[in-house]
XYZ file of C-alpha atoms in Angstrom:
384
model
C 0.000 0.000 0.000
C 1.403 3.403 -0.994
C 1.772 6.342 1.357
C -1.587 8.115 1.870
C -1.720 11.854 2.502
C -4.941 12.938 4.232
C -5.773 16.573 3.497
C -8.710 18.426 5.066
C -8.523 21.557 2.938
C -10.707 24.010 4.841
C -11.372 27.617 4.014
C -9.764 28.698 7.273
C -7.331 25.940 8.205
C -5.491 23.158 6.425
C -5.179 19.919 8.366
C -2.742 17.484 6.773
C -0.870 14.337 7.715
C -0.331 10.639 7.066
C -3.209 8.193 6.879
C -3.453 5.940 9.931
C -2.200 8.584 12.381
C -4.462 9.915 15.112
C -3.663 13.613 14.637
C -2.552 15.649 11.619
C 1.116 16.524 11.398
C 0.377 20.071 10.189
C -2.396 22.539 10.999
C -1.907 25.939 9.349
C -4.089 28.743 7.955
C -5.063 28.169 4.318
C -3.773 31.515 3.107
C -0.788 33.713 2.396
C -0.278 36.791 4.543
C 1.776 39.961 4.304
C 2.527 41.685 7.615
C 3.243 45.385 7.756
C 6.938 44.604 8.162
C 7.148 42.672 4.877
C 6.907 43.584 1.190
C 5.866 40.135 0.019
C 3.297 37.521 0.954
C 4.507 34.777 3.287
C 3.463 31.228 4.101
C 2.073 30.678 7.607
C 3.882 28.144 9.729
C 2.893 26.199 12.817
C 5.120 28.467 14.931
C 4.322 31.888 13.472
C 4.976 34.486 16.189
C 4.941 37.615 14.052
C 2.759 40.610 14.725
C -0.144 39.984 12.324
C -1.903 43.262 13.080
C -3.274 44.700 9.828
C -1.692 41.880 7.825
C -3.006 41.572 4.265
C -4.432 38.115 3.516
C -4.991 36.151 0.313
C -7.192 33.058 0.508
C -7.738 30.454 -2.233
C -11.134 29.398 -0.881
C -14.286 31.451 -0.428
C -17.457 30.049 1.168
C -15.927 26.589 0.961
C -15.222 26.689 -2.786
C -11.880 26.912 -4.556
C -11.702 30.287 -6.344
C -7.956 30.668 -6.884
C -6.254 27.427 -8.035
C -2.909 29.162 -8.593
C -2.814 30.375 -5.003
C -3.880 26.955 -3.736
C -1.085 25.369 -5.769
C 1.427 27.668 -4.092
C 0.141 26.825 -0.610
C 0.011 23.065 -1.284
C 3.522 23.114 -2.753
C 4.846 24.641 0.463
C 2.799 22.159 2.493
C 3.945 19.011 0.694
C 7.594 20.001 0.193
C 8.516 22.032 3.264
C 6.152 20.839 5.989
C 5.070 17.261 5.234
C 8.144 16.314 3.175
C 6.214 13.882 0.974
C 6.650 12.862 -2.643
C 3.247 13.172 -4.384
C 4.309 10.866 -7.238
C 4.601 7.979 -4.801
C 1.586 8.897 -2.654
C -2.195 8.684 -2.708
C -4.316 11.649 -1.641
C -7.520 11.610 0.393
C -9.068 15.066 0.009
C -12.126 16.680 1.571
C -14.383 18.694 -0.727
C -17.436 20.891 -0.065
C -20.959 19.818 -0.951
C -22.429 20.744 -4.329
C -19.085 21.796 -5.784
C -19.368 22.927 -9.404
C -17.889 20.687 -12.147
C -15.503 23.458 -13.174
C -14.139 23.627 -9.635
C -13.827 19.842 -9.519
C -11.851 19.876 -12.765
C -9.512 22.538 -11.399
C -8.970 20.461 -8.269
C -8.245 17.320 -10.282
C -5.770 19.212 -12.453
C -3.917 20.374 -9.364
C -3.779 16.868 -7.931
C -2.872 14.822 -11.003
C -1.218 17.245 -13.418
C 0.559 19.765 -11.186
C 1.541 17.537 -8.264
C 1.329 14.124 -9.889
C -0.341 12.113 -7.112
C -0.761 8.498 -8.194
C -4.366 8.228 -6.937
C -7.173 10.246 -5.357
C -10.051 9.491 -3.027
C -12.823 12.038 -2.613
C -16.254 10.929 -1.442
C -19.022 13.443 -2.140
C -22.548 12.947 -0.831
C -25.398 14.331 -2.911
C -28.336 12.674 -1.158
C -29.822 13.622 2.193
C -27.555 16.635 2.616
C -28.181 20.363 2.965
C -25.773 23.272 3.006
C -25.771 26.620 4.801
C -23.767 29.163 2.856
C -22.306 30.572 6.043
C -19.179 29.658 7.982
C -16.533 30.939 10.348
C -15.232 33.541 7.899
C -18.709 35.092 7.582
C -19.002 35.269 11.370
C -15.624 36.983 11.642
C -16.572 39.491 8.940
C -19.833 40.309 10.729
C -17.967 40.836 13.991
C -15.523 43.156 12.213
C -18.430 45.216 10.883
C -20.079 45.530 14.297
C -16.895 46.537 16.109
C -15.867 48.937 13.336
C -19.264 50.661 13.431
C -19.494 50.906 17.205
C -15.905 51.366 18.300
C -12.749 51.371 16.151
C -11.961 50.315 12.598
C -10.864 46.659 12.555
C -11.881 45.769 8.996
C -8.284 44.826 8.143
C -7.703 42.817 11.325
C -8.794 39.339 10.251
C -6.419 37.330 12.443
C -7.099 39.578 15.411
C -10.889 39.372 15.099
C -10.701 35.608 14.685
C -9.079 35.573 18.113
C -11.773 37.863 19.540
C -14.521 35.638 18.134
C -12.985 32.442 19.485
C -12.320 33.831 22.959
C -15.398 35.965 23.631
C -18.371 34.923 21.506
C -21.014 32.502 22.772
C -24.441 31.209 21.790
C -27.475 32.730 23.461
C -30.249 30.491 24.771
C -32.664 33.453 25.011
C -31.758 36.339 22.719
C -34.428 38.763 23.950
C -33.411 38.334 27.583
C -29.733 38.666 26.769
C -30.401 41.855 24.805
C -31.990 43.308 27.953
C -28.921 42.389 29.990
C -26.641 43.946 27.368
C -28.454 47.301 27.793
C -27.624 47.522 31.492
C -24.856 49.637 32.942
C -21.945 48.747 35.174
C -21.744 45.355 36.858
C -25.339 44.513 35.924
C -24.171 44.089 32.339
C -22.822 40.547 32.420
C -21.606 40.688 28.842
C -19.407 43.777 28.838
C -15.755 42.892 28.475
C -12.651 44.562 27.101
C -10.271 43.267 24.464
C -6.816 44.856 24.418
C -5.180 45.292 21.033
C -1.504 44.472 20.450
C 0.845 47.445 20.638
C 3.724 45.788 18.796
C 6.096 46.450 21.696
C 5.052 44.843 24.981
C 2.693 42.328 23.383
C 2.281 41.253 19.758
C -1.074 39.557 20.219
C -4.378 40.830 21.559
C -5.830 39.549 24.815
C -8.925 39.721 27.008
C -8.370 42.256 29.765
C -10.278 40.310 32.438
C -10.928 36.673 31.394
C -12.756 35.917 34.642
C -15.245 38.758 34.144
C -15.755 37.728 30.531
C -17.164 34.390 31.723
C -19.652 35.810 34.250
C -22.619 35.205 31.952
C -21.993 31.453 31.976
C -22.389 31.324 35.763
C -25.336 33.714 36.095
C -28.876 32.456 36.652
C -31.530 33.151 33.991
C -33.407 35.384 36.440
C -30.516 37.854 36.367
C -32.172 39.648 33.467
C -34.932 41.974 34.636
C -36.887 44.335 32.410
C -35.504 47.821 33.179
C -37.997 50.424 34.352
C -38.644 53.570 32.340
C -36.512 55.833 34.526
C -33.544 53.474 34.405
C -33.889 53.182 30.649
C -33.847 56.984 30.248
C -30.759 57.304 32.433
C -29.114 54.534 30.463
C -29.852 56.283 27.154
C -28.353 59.546 28.436
C -25.268 57.719 29.694
C -24.756 56.009 26.347
C -25.093 59.297 24.490
C -22.479 60.919 26.704
C -20.226 57.902 26.334
C -20.360 58.148 22.532
C -19.329 61.795 22.759
C -16.297 60.818 24.827
C -15.093 57.991 22.564
C -11.313 58.026 22.347
C -10.336 56.791 18.883
C -6.698 56.453 19.986
C -7.492 53.806 22.597
C -5.707 50.508 22.236
C -8.772 48.516 23.301
C -12.479 48.124 22.689
C -15.512 46.822 24.574
C -17.853 44.062 23.471
C -21.420 43.584 24.685
C -24.273 42.149 22.593
C -21.845 41.483 19.726
C -20.704 38.468 21.703
C -23.919 36.530 21.076
C -25.327 38.318 18.003
C -22.465 37.011 15.844
C -23.076 33.271 16.517
C -26.804 33.966 16.213
C -26.232 34.094 12.450
C -25.948 30.305 12.472
C -29.361 29.793 14.032
C -31.369 32.739 12.677
C -29.655 34.102 9.542
C -32.971 35.501 8.283
C -33.037 37.974 11.196
C -29.880 39.515 9.776
C -31.243 39.822 6.251
C -29.790 36.588 4.887
C -31.920 34.382 2.671
C -30.864 31.224 4.484
C -32.509 28.648 6.721
C -31.142 28.233 10.225
C -29.127 25.213 11.320
C -32.025 23.393 12.970
C -34.253 23.770 9.907
C -31.470 22.531 7.616
C -31.042 19.420 9.765
C -34.756 18.667 9.534
C -34.735 19.130 5.752
C -31.746 16.819 5.368
C -33.311 14.106 7.527
C -36.668 14.385 5.752
C -34.890 13.760 2.430
C -34.007 10.267 3.691
C -36.193 7.169 4.007
C -38.700 7.393 6.901
C -37.208 4.279 8.492
C -33.869 6.072 8.834
C -35.153 9.272 10.429
C -35.333 8.093 14.069
C -31.746 6.842 13.834
C -30.505 10.032 12.200
C -32.057 12.283 14.839
C -30.217 10.267 17.491
C -26.920 10.510 15.589
C -26.299 14.259 15.293
C -22.557 14.926 15.662
C -21.144 18.439 15.935
C -17.911 19.111 14.039
C -16.141 22.259 12.900
C -14.688 25.214 14.759
C -17.969 27.120 15.120
C -19.427 24.329 17.276
C -16.896 25.319 19.973
C -19.001 28.348 20.933
C -20.258 27.871 24.517
C -23.870 26.591 24.673
C -23.902 25.638 20.982
C -25.306 22.147 21.598
C -27.913 23.375 24.093
C -29.207 25.996 21.659
C -29.376 23.511 18.799
C -31.309 21.091 21.013
C -33.710 23.894 21.964
C -34.314 24.934 18.339
C -34.475 21.415 16.962
C -36.841 19.778 19.442
C -40.017 21.668 18.359
C -39.334 20.810 14.705
C -38.930 17.059 15.248
C -41.914 14.711 15.695
C -42.456 14.067 19.381
C -42.035 10.296 19.024
C -38.420 10.772 17.881
C -35.572 11.290 20.306
C -32.981 13.964 19.556
C -29.423 13.215 20.619
C -26.615 15.678 19.882
C -23.047 14.484 20.404
C -20.230 16.946 20.956
C -16.565 16.225 20.267
C -13.483 17.033 22.314
C -11.739 18.507 19.281
C -14.305 19.151 16.520
C -11.762 20.972 14.361
C -9.761 17.770 13.794
C -12.573 15.210 13.665
C -13.033 15.341 9.892
C -9.321 14.752 9.372
C -9.339 11.869 11.860
C -12.228 10.239 10.017
C -10.276 10.508 6.778
C -7.185 9.072 8.441
C -9.181 6.090 9.665
C -10.618 5.534 6.189
C -7.179 5.793 4.587
C -5.905 2.979 6.801
C -8.650 0.530 5.773
C -7.505 -2.520 3.761
C -9.628 -1.795 0.668
C -8.864 1.917 0.480
C -6.740 1.756 -2.675
C -9.440 -0.102 -4.598
C -11.827 2.836 -4.096
C -9.401 5.469 -5.442
C -9.180 6.926 -8.936
C -5.668 6.425 -10.289
C -3.693 8.889 -12.343
C -3.839 6.483 -15.316
C -7.658 6.412 -15.135
C -7.769 10.198 -14.957
C -5.509 10.533 -18.000
C -7.583 8.028 -19.956
C -11.137 9.040 -19.037
C -10.868 12.632 -17.789
C -12.174 14.304 -14.665
C -15.941 14.043 -15.191
C -16.032 10.286 -15.728
C -13.707 9.546 -12.846
C -15.783 11.735 -10.538
C -18.823 9.502 -11.024
C -17.212 6.943 -8.759
C -17.356 9.336 -5.840
C -21.050 10.268 -5.926
C -23.289 8.465 -3.442
């Protein structure tokens, strides 16, 4: 059996390693970046310690789809040659691919794999039955957070890496949006969501950080009764205070406060229509996917919901999904949602397990088959 490279080529992160291993050997951002101190775009490494404030970023993938094959070729070349140290000509490749990928994108991917890198075989299983897709991921959440902070505080539209860190450290899923919005309007210590994120200064610290991590987690320990409807007088005083605060905004500050942004950003996943997006929420998409399957399978599927991907790491994600999903599912069906210890790596681990199976090579498309029959015909083997 030849060497098998397992590649989970995500829009945010690349996870890559040898088939049969438990964890990927390399996890890096799927992009090139140019910091302010450089005149050219650089490859991220697993030990990048540079100041990435205002770094320009080029990504080959947008909304899960490959849009820049030349850039992806550059990133993969660095990955295979400098990080994994593998020879594609003597290796097989197991590659993840997004749902409903266009034939033109599939052809571009196959050309990269067989013609540019010369892998001797490819495995890529694509489901087209009983699946639904939400055109919304971690990048969209980060962009929305950048817009909110830029409008309310300071301009962070160019701070992608920084705002990714803010999102991962401070955002959470609300179990009751209306109640949490009331809490976010309060002043002082009654506002359980207010927290401060300190920006890097490039001298004493090159990365941003949460000013008071303990205070930032207060909302997770508070009881639901903590939110009380403010009376009219308190609301008027609050409005005056906010107006005065806006007048005193210091645009030179090296920090900014977050309040309702912390739960409004993940809310996009569950109620994208509330934000003007023509998309169904996660719970509705699950129901549509299950209903596309045979009725005999539906009870089993509702008990086999597994959360993977970085966005499922938001606190209370599983509880909110359970709350939204239960009213949509027939009462005679049980709903069981399983969380993972490391949902970012689970897809790669599944591919690694598959790559180590005895009959793996027999399911691959070889380079000779690709050269003889072309991309479209070879792809038929992968549709299920």
